[in-house]
PDB file of N, CA and C in Angstrom:
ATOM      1  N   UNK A   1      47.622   9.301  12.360  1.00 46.00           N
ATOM      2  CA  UNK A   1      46.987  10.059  11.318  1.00 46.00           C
ATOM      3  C   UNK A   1      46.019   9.183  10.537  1.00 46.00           C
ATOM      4  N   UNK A   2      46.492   8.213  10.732  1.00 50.00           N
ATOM      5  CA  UNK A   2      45.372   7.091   9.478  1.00 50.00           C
ATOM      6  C   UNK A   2      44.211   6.488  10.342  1.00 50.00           C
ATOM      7  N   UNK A   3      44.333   6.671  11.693  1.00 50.00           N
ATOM      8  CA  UNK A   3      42.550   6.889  12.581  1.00 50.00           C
ATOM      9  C   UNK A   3      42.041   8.062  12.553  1.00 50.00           C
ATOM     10  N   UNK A   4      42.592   9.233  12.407  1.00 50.00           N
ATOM     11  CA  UNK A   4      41.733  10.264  11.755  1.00 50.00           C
ATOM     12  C   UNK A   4      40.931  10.383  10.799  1.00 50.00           C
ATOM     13  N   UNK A   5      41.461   9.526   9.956  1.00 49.00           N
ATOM     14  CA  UNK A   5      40.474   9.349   8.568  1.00 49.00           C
ATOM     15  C   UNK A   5      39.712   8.402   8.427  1.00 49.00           C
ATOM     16  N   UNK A   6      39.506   7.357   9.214  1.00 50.00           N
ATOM     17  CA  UNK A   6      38.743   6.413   9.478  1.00 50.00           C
ATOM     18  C   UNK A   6      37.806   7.234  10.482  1.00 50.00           C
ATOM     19  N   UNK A   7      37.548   8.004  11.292  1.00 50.00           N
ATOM     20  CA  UNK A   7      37.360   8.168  12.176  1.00 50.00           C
ATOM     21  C   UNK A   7      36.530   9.100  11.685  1.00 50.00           C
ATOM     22  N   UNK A   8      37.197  10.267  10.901  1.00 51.00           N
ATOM     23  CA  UNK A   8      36.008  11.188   9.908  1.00 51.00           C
ATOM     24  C   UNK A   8      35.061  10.700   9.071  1.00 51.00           C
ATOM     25  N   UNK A   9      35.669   9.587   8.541  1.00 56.00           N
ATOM     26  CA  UNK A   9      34.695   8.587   7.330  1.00 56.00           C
ATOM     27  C   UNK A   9      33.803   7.788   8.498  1.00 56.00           C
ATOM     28  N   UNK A  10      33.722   7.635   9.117  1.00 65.00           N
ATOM     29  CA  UNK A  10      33.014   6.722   9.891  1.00 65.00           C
ATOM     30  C   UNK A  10      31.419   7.523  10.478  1.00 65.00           C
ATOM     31  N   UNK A  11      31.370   8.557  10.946  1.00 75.00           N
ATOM     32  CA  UNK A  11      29.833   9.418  10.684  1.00 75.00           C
ATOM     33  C   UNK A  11      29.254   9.354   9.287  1.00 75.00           C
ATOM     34  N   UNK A  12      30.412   9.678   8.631  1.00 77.00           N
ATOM     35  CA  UNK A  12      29.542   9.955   7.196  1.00 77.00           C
ATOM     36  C   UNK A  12      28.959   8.616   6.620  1.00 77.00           C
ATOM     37  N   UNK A  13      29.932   7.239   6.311  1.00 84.00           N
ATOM     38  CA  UNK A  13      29.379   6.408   6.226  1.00 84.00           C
ATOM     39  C   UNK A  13      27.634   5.837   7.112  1.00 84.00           C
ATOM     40  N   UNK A  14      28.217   6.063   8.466  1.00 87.00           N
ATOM     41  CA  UNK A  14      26.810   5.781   9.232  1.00 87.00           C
ATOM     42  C   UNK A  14      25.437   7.029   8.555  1.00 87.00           C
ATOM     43  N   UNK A  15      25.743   7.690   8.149  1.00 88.00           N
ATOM     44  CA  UNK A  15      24.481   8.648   7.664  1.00 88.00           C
ATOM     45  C   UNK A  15      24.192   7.773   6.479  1.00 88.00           C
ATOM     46  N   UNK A  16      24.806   7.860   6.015  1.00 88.00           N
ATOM     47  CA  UNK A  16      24.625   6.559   4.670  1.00 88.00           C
ATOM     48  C   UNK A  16      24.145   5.994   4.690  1.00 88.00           C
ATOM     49  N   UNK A  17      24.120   4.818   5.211  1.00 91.00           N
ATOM     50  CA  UNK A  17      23.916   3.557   6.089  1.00 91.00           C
ATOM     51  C   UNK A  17      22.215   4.243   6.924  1.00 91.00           C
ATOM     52  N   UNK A  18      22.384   4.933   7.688  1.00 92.00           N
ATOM     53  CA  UNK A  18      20.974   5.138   8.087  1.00 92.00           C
ATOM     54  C   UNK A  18      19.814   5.622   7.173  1.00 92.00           C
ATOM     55  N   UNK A  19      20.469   5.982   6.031  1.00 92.00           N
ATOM     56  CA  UNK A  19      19.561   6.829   4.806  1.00 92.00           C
ATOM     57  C   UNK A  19      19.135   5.527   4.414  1.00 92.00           C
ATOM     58  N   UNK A  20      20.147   4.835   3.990  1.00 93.00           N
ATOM     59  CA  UNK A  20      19.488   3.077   2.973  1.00 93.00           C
ATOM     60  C   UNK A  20      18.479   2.560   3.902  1.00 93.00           C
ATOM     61  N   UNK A  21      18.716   2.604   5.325  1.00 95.00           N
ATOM     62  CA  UNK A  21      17.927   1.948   5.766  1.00 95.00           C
ATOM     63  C   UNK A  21      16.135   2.315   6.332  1.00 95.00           C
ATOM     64  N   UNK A  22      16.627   3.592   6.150  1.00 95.00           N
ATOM     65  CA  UNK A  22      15.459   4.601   6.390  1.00 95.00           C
ATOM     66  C   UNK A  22      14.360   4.393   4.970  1.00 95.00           C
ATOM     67  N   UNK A  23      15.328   4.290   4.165  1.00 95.00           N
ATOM     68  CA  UNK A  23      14.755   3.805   2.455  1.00 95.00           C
ATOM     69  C   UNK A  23      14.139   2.790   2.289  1.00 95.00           C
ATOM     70  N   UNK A  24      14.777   2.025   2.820  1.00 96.00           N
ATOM     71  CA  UNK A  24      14.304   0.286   2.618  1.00 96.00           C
ATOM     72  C   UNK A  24      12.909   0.100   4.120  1.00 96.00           C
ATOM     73  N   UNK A  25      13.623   0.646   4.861  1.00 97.00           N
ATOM     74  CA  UNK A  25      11.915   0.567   5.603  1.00 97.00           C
ATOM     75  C   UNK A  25      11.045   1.189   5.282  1.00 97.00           C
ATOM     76  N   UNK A  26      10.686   2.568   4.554  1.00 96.00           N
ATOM     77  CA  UNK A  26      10.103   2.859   3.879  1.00 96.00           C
ATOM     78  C   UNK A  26       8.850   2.141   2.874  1.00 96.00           C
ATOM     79  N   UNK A  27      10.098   1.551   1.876  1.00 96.00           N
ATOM     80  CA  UNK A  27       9.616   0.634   1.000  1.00 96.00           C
ATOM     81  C   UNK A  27       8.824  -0.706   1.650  1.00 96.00           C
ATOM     82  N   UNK A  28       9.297  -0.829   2.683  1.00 96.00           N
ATOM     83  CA  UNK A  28       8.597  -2.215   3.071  1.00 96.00           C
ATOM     84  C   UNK A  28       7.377  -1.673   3.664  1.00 96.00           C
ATOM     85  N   UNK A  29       6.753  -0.268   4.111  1.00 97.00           N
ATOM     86  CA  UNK A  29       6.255  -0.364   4.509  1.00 97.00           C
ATOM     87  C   UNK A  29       4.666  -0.002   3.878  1.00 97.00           C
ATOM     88  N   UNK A  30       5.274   1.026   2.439  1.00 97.00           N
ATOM     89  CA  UNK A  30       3.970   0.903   1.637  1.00 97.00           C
ATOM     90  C   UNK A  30       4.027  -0.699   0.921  1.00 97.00           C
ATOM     91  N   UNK A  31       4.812  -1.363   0.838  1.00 96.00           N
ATOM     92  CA  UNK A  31       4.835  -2.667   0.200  1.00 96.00           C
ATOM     93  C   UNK A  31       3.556  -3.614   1.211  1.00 96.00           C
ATOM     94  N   UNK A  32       3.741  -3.453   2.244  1.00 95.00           N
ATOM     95  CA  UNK A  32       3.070  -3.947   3.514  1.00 95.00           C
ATOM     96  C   UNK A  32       1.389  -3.524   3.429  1.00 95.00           C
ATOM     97  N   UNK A  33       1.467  -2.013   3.230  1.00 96.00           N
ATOM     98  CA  UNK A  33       0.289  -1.558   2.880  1.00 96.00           C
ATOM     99  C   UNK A  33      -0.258  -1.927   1.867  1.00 96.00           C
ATOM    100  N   UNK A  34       0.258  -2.050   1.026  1.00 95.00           N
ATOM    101  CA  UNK A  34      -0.501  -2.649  -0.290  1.00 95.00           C
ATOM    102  C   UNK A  34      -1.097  -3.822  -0.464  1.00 95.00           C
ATOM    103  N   UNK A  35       0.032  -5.214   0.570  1.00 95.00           N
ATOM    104  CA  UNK A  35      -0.469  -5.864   0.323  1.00 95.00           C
ATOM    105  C   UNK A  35      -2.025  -5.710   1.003  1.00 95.00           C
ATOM    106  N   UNK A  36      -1.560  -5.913   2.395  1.00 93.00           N
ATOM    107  CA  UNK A  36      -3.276  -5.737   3.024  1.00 93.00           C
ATOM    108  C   UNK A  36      -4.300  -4.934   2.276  1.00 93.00           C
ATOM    109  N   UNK A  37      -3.940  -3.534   1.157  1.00 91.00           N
ATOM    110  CA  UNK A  37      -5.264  -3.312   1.119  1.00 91.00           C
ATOM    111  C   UNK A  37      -5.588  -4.472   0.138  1.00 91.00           C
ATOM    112  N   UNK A  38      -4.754  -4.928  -0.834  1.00 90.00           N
ATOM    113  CA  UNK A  38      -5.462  -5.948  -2.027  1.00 90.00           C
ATOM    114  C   UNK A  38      -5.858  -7.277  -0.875  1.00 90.00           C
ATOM    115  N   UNK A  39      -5.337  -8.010  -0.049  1.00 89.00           N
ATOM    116  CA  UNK A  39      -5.859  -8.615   0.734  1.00 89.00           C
ATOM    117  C   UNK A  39      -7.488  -8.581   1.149  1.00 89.00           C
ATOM    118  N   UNK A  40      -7.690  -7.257   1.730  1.00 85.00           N
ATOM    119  CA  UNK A  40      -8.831  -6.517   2.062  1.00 85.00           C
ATOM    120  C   UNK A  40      -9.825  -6.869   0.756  1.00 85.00           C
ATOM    121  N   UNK A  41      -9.364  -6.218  -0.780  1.00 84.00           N
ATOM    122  CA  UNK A  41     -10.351  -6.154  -1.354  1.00 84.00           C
ATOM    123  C   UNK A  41     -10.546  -6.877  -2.202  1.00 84.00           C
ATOM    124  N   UNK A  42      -9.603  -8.428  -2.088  1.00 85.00           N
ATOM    125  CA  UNK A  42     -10.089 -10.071  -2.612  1.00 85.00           C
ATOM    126  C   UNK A  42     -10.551 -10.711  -1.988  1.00 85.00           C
ATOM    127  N   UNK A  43     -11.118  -9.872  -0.282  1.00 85.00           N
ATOM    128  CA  UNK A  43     -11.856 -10.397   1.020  1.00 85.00           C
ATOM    129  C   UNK A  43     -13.206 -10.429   0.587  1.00 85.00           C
ATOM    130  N   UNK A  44     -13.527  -8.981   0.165  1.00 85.00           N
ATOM    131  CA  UNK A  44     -15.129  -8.364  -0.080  1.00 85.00           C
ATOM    132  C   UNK A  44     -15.022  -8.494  -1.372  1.00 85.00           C
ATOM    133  N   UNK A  45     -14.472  -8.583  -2.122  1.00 85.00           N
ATOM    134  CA  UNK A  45     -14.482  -8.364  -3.834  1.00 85.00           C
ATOM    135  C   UNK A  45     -16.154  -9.126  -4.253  1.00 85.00           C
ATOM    136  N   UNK A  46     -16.169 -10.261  -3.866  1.00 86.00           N
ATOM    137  CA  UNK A  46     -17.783 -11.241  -4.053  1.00 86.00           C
ATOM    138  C   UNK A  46     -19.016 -10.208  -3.400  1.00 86.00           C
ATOM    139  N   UNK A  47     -18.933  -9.935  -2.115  1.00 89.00           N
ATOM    140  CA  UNK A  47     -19.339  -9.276  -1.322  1.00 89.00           C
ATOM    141  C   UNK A  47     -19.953  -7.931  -2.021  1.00 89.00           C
ATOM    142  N   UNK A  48     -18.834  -7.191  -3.020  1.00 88.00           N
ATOM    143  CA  UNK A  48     -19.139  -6.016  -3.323  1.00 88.00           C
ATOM    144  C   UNK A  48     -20.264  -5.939  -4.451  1.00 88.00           C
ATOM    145  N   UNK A  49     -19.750  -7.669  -5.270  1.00 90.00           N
ATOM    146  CA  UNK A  49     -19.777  -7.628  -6.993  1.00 90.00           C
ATOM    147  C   UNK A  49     -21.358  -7.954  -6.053  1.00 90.00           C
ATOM    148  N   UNK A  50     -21.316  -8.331  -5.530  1.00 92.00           N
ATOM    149  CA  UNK A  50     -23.591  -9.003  -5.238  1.00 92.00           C
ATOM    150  C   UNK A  50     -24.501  -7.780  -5.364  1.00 92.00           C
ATOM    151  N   UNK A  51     -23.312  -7.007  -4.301  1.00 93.00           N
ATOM    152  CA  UNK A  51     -24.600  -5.767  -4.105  1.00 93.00           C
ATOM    153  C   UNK A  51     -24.277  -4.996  -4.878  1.00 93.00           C
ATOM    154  N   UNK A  52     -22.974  -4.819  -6.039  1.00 93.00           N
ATOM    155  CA  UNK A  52     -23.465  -3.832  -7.001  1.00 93.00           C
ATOM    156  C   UNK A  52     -24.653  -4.374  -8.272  1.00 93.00           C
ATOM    157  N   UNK A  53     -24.237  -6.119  -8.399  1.00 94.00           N
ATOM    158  CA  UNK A  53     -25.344  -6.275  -9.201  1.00 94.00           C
ATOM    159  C   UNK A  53     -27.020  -6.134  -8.497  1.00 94.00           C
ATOM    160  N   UNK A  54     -27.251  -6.569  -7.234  1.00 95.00           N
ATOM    161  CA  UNK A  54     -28.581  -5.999  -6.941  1.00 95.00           C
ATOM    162  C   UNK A  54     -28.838  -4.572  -6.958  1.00 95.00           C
ATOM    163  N   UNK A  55     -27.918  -3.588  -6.941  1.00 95.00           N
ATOM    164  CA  UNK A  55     -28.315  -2.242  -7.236  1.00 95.00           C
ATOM    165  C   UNK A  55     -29.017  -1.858  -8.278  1.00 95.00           C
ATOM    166  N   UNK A  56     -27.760  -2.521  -9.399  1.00 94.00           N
ATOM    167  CA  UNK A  56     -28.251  -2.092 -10.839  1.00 94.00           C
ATOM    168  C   UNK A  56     -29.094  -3.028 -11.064  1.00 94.00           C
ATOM    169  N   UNK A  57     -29.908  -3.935 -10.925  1.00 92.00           N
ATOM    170  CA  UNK A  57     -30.770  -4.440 -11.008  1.00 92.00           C
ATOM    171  C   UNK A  57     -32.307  -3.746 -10.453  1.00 92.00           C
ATOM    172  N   UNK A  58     -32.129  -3.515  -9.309  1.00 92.00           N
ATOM    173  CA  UNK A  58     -33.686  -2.721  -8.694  1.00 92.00           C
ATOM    174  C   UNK A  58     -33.446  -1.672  -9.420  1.00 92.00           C
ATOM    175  N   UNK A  59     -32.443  -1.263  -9.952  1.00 92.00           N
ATOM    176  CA  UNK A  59     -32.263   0.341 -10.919  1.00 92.00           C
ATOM    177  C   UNK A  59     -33.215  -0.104 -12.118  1.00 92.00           C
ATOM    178  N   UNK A  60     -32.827  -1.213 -12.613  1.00 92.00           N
ATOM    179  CA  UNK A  60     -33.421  -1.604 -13.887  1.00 92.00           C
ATOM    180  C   UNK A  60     -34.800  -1.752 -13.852  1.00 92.00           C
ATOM    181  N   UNK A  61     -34.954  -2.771 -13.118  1.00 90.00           N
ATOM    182  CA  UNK A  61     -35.948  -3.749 -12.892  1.00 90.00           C
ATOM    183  C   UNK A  61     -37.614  -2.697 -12.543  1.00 90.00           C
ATOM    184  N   UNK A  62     -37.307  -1.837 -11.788  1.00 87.00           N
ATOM    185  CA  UNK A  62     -38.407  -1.163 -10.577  1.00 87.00           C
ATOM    186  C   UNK A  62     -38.526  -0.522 -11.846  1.00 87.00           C
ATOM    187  N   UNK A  63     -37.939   0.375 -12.552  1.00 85.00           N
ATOM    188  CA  UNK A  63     -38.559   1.759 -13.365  1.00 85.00           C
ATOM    189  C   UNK A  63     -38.880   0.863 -14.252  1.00 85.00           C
ATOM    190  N   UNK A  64     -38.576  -0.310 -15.112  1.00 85.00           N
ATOM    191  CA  UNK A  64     -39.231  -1.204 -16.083  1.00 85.00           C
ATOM    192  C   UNK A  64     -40.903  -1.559 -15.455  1.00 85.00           C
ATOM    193  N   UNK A  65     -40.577  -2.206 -14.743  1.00 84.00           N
ATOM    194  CA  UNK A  65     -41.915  -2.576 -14.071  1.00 84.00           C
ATOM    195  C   UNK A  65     -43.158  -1.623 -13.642  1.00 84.00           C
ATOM    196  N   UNK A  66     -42.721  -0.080 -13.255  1.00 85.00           N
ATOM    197  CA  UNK A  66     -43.739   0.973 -13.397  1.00 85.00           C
ATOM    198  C   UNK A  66     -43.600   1.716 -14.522  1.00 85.00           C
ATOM    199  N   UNK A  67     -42.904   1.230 -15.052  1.00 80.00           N
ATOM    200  CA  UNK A  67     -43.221   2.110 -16.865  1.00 80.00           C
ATOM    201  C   UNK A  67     -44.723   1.509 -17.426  1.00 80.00           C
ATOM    202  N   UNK A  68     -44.642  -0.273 -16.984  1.00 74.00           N
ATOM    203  CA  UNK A  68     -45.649  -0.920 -18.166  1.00 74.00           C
ATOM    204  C   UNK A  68     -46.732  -0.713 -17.654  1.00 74.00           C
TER     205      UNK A  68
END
């Protein structure tokens, strides 16, 4: 009688057990994602800051220069 009840507890525990782990890979895996995208965008971050300042610059610069 007392492997019956081990024996019933023993699915339920494993659902358990597969839920935490279903959880925790989860988590690792937007954790994973995240890092790479910040990876990604301390790659180009210089890259980006150039050409947004030459944007706003020919923004500035061009309509100044045919105003005068």
């Amino acid at each position: 009688m007392a492997e019956e009840g081990s024996k019933a507890a023993g699915p339920i525990r494993m659902v358990a057990i597969n839920n935490m782990v279903e959880n925790m890979r989860y988590k690792s895996q937007i954790l994973a994602r995240t890092n790479k995208l910040e990876s990604g965008i301390m790659d180009t971050g210089l890259v980006g800051f150039a050409a947004g300042m030459l944007v706003a610059l020919v923004l500035i610069v061009v309509p100044a220069l045919v105003l005068m």
